[in-house]
Coordinates of C-alpha atoms in Angstrom, one line a residue:
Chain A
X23 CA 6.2 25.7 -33.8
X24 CA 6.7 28.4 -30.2
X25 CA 3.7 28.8 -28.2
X26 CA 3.5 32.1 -30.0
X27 CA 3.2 30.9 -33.2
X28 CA 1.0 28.0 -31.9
X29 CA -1.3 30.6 -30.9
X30 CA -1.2 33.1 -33.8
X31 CA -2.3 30.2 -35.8
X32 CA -4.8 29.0 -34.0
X33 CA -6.4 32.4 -33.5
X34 CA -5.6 33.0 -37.7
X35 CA -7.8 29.4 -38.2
X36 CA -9.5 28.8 -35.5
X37 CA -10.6 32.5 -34.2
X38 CA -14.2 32.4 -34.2
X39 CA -14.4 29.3 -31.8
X40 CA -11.6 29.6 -30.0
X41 CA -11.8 32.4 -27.1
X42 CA -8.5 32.5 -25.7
X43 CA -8.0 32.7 -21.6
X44 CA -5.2 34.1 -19.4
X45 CA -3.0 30.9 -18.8
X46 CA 0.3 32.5 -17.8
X47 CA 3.1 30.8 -18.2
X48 CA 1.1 27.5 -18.6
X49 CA -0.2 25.9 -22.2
X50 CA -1.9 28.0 -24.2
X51 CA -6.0 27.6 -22.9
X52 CA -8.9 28.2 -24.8
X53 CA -12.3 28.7 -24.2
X54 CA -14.6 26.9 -26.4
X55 CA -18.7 26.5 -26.4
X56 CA -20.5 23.1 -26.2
X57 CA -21.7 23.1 -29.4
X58 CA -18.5 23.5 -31.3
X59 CA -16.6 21.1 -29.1
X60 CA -16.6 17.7 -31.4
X61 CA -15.8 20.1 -34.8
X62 CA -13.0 21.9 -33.3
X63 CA -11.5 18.7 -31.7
X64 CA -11.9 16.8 -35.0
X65 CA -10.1 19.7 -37.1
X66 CA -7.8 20.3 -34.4
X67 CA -7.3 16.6 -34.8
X68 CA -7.2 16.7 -38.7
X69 CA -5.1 19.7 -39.1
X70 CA -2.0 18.7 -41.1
X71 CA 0.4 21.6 -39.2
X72 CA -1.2 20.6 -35.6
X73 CA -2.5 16.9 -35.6
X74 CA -3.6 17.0 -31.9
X75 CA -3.7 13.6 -31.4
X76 CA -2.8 12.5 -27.8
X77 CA -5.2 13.3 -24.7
X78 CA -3.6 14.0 -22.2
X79 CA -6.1 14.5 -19.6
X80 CA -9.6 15.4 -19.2
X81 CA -10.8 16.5 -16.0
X82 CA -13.6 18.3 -14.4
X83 CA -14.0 21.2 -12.0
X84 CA -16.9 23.1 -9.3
X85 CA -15.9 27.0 -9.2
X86 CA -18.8 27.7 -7.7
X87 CA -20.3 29.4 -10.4
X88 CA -20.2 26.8 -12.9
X89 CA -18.7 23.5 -13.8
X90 CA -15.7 23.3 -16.2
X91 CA -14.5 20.5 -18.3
X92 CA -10.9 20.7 -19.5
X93 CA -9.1 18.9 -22.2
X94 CA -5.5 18.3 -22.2
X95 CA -4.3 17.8 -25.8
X96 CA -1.0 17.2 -27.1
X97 CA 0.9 16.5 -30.9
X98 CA 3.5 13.7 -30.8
X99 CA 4.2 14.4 -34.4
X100 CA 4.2 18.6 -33.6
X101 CA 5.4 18.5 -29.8
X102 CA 2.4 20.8 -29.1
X103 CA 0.4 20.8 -26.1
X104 CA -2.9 23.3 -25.8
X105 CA -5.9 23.3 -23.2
X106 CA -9.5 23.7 -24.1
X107 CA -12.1 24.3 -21.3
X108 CA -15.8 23.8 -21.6
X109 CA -17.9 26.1 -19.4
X110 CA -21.1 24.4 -18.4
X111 CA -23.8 25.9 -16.0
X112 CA -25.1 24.0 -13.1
X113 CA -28.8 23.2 -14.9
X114 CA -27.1 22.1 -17.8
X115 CA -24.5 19.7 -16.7
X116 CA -24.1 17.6 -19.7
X117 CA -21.5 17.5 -22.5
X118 CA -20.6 15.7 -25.9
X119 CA -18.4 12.4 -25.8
X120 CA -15.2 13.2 -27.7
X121 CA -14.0 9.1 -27.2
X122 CA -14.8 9.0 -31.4
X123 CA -11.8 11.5 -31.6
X124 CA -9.7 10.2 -28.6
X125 CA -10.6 6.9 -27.5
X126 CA -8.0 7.8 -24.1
X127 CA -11.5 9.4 -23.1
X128 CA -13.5 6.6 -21.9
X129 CA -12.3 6.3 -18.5
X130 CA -11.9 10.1 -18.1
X131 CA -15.5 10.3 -19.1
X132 CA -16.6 8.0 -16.6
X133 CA -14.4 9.5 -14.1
X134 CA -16.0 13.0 -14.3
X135 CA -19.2 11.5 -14.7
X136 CA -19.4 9.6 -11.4
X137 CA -17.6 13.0 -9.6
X138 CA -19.3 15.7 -10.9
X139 CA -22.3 14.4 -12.5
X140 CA -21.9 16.0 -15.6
X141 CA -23.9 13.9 -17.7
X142 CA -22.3 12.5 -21.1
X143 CA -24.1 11.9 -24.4
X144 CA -22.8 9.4 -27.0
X145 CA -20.7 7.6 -24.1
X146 CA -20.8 3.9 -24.7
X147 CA -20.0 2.4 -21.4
X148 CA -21.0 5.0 -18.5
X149 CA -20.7 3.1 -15.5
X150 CA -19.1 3.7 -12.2
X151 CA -15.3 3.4 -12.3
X152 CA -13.2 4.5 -8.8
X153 CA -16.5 4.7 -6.5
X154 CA -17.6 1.7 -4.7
X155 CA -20.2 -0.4 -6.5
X156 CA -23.1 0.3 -4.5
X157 CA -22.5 4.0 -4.2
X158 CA -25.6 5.9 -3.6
X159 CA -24.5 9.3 -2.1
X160 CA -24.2 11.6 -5.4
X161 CA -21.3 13.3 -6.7
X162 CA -18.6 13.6 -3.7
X163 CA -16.5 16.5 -6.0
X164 CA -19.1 18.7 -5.9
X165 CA -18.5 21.6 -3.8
X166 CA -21.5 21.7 -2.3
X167 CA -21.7 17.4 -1.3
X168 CA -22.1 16.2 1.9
X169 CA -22.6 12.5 3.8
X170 CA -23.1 11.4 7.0
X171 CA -19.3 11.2 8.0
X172 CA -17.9 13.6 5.8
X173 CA -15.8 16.0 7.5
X174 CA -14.9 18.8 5.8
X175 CA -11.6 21.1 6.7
X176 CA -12.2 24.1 8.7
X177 CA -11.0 27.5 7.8
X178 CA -7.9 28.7 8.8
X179 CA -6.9 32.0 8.4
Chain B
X5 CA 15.2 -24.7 31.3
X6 CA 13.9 -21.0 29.9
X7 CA 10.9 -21.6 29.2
X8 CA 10.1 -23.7 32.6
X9 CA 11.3 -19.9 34.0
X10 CA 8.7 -18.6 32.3
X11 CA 5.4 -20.8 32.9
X12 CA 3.7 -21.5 36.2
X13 CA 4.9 -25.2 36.5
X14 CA 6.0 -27.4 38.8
X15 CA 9.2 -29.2 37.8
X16 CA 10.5 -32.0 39.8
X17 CA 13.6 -34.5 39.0
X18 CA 13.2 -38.2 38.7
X19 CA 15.9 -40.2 37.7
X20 CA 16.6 -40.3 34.2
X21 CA 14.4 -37.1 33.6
X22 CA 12.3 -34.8 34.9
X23 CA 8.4 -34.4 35.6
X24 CA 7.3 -31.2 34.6
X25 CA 3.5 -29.9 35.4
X26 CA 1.1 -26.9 33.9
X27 CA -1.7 -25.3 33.0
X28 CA -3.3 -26.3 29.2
X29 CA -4.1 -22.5 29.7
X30 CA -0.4 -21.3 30.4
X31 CA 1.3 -23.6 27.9
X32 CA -1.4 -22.9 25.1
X33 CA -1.1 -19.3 25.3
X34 CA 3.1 -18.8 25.4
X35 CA 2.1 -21.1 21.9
X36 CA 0.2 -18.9 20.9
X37 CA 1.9 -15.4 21.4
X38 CA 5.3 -17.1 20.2
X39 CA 4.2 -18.1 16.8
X40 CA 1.6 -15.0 15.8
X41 CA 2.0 -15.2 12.0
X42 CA 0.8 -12.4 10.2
X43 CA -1.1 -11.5 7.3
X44 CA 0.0 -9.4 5.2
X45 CA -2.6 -7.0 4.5
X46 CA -0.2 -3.4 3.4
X47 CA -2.7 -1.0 1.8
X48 CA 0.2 2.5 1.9
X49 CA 3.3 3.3 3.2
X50 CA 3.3 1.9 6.3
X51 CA 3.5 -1.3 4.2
X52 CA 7.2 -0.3 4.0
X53 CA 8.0 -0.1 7.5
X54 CA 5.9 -3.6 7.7
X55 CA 8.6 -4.9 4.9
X56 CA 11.7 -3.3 7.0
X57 CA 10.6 -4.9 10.3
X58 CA 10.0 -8.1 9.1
X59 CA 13.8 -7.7 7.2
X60 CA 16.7 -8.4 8.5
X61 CA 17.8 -4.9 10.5
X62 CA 14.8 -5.7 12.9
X63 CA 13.6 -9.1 12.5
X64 CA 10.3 -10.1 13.3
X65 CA 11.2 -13.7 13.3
X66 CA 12.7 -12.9 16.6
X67 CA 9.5 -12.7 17.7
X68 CA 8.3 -15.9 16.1
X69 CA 6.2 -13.9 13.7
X70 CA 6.3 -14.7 10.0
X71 CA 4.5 -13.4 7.4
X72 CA 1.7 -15.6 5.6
X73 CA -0.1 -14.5 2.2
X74 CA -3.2 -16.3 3.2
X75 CA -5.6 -16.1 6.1
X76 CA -6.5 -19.6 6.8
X77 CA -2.7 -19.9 8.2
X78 CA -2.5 -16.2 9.8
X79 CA -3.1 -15.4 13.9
X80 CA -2.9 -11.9 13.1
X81 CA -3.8 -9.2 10.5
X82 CA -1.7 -5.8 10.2
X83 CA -3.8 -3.7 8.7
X84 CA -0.7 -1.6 7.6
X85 CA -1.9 1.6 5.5
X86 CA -5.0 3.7 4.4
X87 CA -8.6 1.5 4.4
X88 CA -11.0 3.1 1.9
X89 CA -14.4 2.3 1.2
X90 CA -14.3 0.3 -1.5
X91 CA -11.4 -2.1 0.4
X92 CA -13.4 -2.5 3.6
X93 CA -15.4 -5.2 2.4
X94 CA -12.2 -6.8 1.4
X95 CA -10.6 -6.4 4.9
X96 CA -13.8 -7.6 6.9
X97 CA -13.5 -10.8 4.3
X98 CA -10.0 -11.7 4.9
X99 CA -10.9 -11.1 8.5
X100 CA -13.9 -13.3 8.4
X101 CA -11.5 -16.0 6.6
X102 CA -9.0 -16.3 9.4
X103 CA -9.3 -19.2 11.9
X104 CA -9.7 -18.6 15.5
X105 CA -8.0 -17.5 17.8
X106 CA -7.4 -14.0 15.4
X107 CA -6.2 -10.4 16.1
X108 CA -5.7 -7.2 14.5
X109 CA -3.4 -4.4 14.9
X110 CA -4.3 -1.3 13.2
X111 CA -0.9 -0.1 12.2
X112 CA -0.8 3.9 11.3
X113 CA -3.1 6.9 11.7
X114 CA -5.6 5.8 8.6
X115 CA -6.9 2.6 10.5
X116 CA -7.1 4.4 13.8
X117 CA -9.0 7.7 12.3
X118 CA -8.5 8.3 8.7
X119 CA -5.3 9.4 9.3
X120 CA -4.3 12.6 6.9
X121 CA -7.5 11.7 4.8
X122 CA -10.0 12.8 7.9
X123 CA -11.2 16.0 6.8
X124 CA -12.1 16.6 2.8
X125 CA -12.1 12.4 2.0
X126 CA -15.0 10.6 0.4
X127 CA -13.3 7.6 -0.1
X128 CA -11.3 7.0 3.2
X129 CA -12.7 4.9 6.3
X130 CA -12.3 6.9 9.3
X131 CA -11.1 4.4 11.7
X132 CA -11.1 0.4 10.9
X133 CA -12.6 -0.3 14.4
X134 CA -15.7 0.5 12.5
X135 CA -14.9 -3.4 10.3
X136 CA -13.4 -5.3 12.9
X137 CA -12.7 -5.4 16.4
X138 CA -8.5 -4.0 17.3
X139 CA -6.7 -6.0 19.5
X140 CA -3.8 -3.0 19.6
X141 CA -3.6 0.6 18.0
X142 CA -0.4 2.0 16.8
X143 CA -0.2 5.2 16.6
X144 CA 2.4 7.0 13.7
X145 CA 2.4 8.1 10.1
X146 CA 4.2 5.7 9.9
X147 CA 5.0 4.2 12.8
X148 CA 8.6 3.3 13.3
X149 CA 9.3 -0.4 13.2
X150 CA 10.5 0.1 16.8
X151 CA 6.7 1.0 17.6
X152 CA 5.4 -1.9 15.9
X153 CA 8.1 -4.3 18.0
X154 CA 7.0 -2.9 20.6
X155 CA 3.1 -3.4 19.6
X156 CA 3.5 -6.8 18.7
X157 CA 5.2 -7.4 22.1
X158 CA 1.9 -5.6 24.1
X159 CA 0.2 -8.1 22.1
X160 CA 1.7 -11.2 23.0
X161 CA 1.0 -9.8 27.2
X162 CA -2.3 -9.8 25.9
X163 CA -2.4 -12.7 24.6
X164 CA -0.3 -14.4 27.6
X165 CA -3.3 -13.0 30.0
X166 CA -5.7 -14.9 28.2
X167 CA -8.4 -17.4 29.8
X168 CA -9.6 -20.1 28.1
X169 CA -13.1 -19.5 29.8
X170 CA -13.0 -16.4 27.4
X171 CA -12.9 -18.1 24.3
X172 CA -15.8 -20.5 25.5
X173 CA -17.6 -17.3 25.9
X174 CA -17.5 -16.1 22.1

């Protein structure tokens, strides 16, 4: 299956949940709300012709505007590869744990968690992973985060 | 007779040998700065250039320094590499664990200021002078192995201009 017919499908099955985004010559990304995320990653896991089965990656992200969560998924049996992104606004920073579909998620999980402070439901371990034990100083990925000696880079033009 | 060249000593010839007079001071001290063994403590790449210098192109042993994987048998900690947060604690133990007399060399840009992680870093100490007390600061990213020759040797003069008084003092 080409990335074309990759996404014809998915937009043929998957249309009404799936908002597709400009990923240029990257995988194909999709938008997709918080409430659907668990169905369309368990069917996009089920689906006989896809069987997305392998994460990747999962990683968050601070625009600014919003925070983003963004799945990495990949078929070993299909040799597909396709991005879905979460939008989440600031005063709702929390999201669905999708470690029932891909266990590979735990860690990720944890690891946004700790940087972003996007809070996970239905995690079953969410404890601090890379940051120092003690740790008290919030969410250092944050845009907006500061500490005592935190220096950030000046603008250059 | 090179070491007698060396030392403030008073040699004088008897038959069948010689009488030879020092310092405690002087001869405890050229002890010392010949036989600094090092612990290894590489965090990053300037681990490597630790590794090349104590191999054979550059030889550390020529200096009488060897490497040790414990500190109860080290003189000297390299801190070779980047020192985040979360290893701090680690560094200020293995410091803590090393007998007396002890230095440190911070070897690279990260243990003198953070190095390339100073601006944008959470995770990175800015400077391990903030753990321990430095004996010598080499500067590099990384430093050369010629640089940390040379280091080692400014720390052996250090060590060579050392009074006993001092370490009474601490």
């Amino acid at each position: 299956m080409t990335k074309e017919e990759l996404a014809a499908y998915i937009q043929e099955k998957y249309g009404e949940k799936l908002t597709p985004l400009e990923s240029g010559r990257y995988d194909l990304l999709y938008e997709v709300s918080k409430d659907n995320l668990l169905d369309v990653a368990q069917s996009l896991k089920d689906d006989e012709n896809l069987q997305f089965d392998f994460l990747c990656n999962l990683l968050g992200a601070d625009t600014k505007e919003h925070f983003e969560v963004i799945y990495n998924i990949a078929s070993i049996y299909k040799n597909l590869r396709l991005d879905l992104k979460v939008i989440l606004p600031y005063d709702a920073a929390e999201i669905e744990s999708v470690q029932k579909i891909w266990p590979a998620a735990n860690w990720y999980e944890r690891e946004m968690w700790e940087m972003y402070g996007i809070e996970v439901k239905n995690h079953n371990d969410l404890k601090l992973l890379l940051l120092p034990d003690d740790w008290d100083q919030g969410f250092p990925m944050r845009k907006d985060w500061d500490a005592p000696d935190f220096v950030r880079l000046p603008e250059v033009d | 007779m090179g070491l007698i060249k060396k030392l403030p000593v008073y040699a004088e010839s008897m038959p069948g040998g010689s009488l030879v007079l020092t310092s405690v001071e002087a001869i405890l001290n050229h002890g010392r700065s010949k036989s600094l063994w090092y612990l290894l403590f590489g965090t990053a790449c300037c681990a490597i250039e630790l590794m090349c210098t104590g191999a054979s192109r550059y030889d550390f042993d020529r200096l009488g320094m060897i490497f040790r994987p414990t500190p109860r048998q080290a003189d000297l900690i390299i801190a070779a590499g980047t020192i985040t947060k979360k290893m701090a604690p680690r560094l200020r133990r293995l410091y803590d664990q090393m007998a007396e007399p002890r230095y440190v060399i911070a070897m690279g840009g990260c243990t003198i200021k953070g190095g390339p992680f100073y601006y944008d870093s959470y995770a990175v100490e800015k400077g391990i002078d903030h753990i321990i007390p430095v004996d010598i600061y080499i500067p590099g990213c990384p430093p050369r192995p010629e640089s940390l020759l040379e280091g080692c040797i400014h720390l052996q003069e250090k060590i060579r201009k050392e009074r006993l008084r001092d370490w009474q003092e601490k």
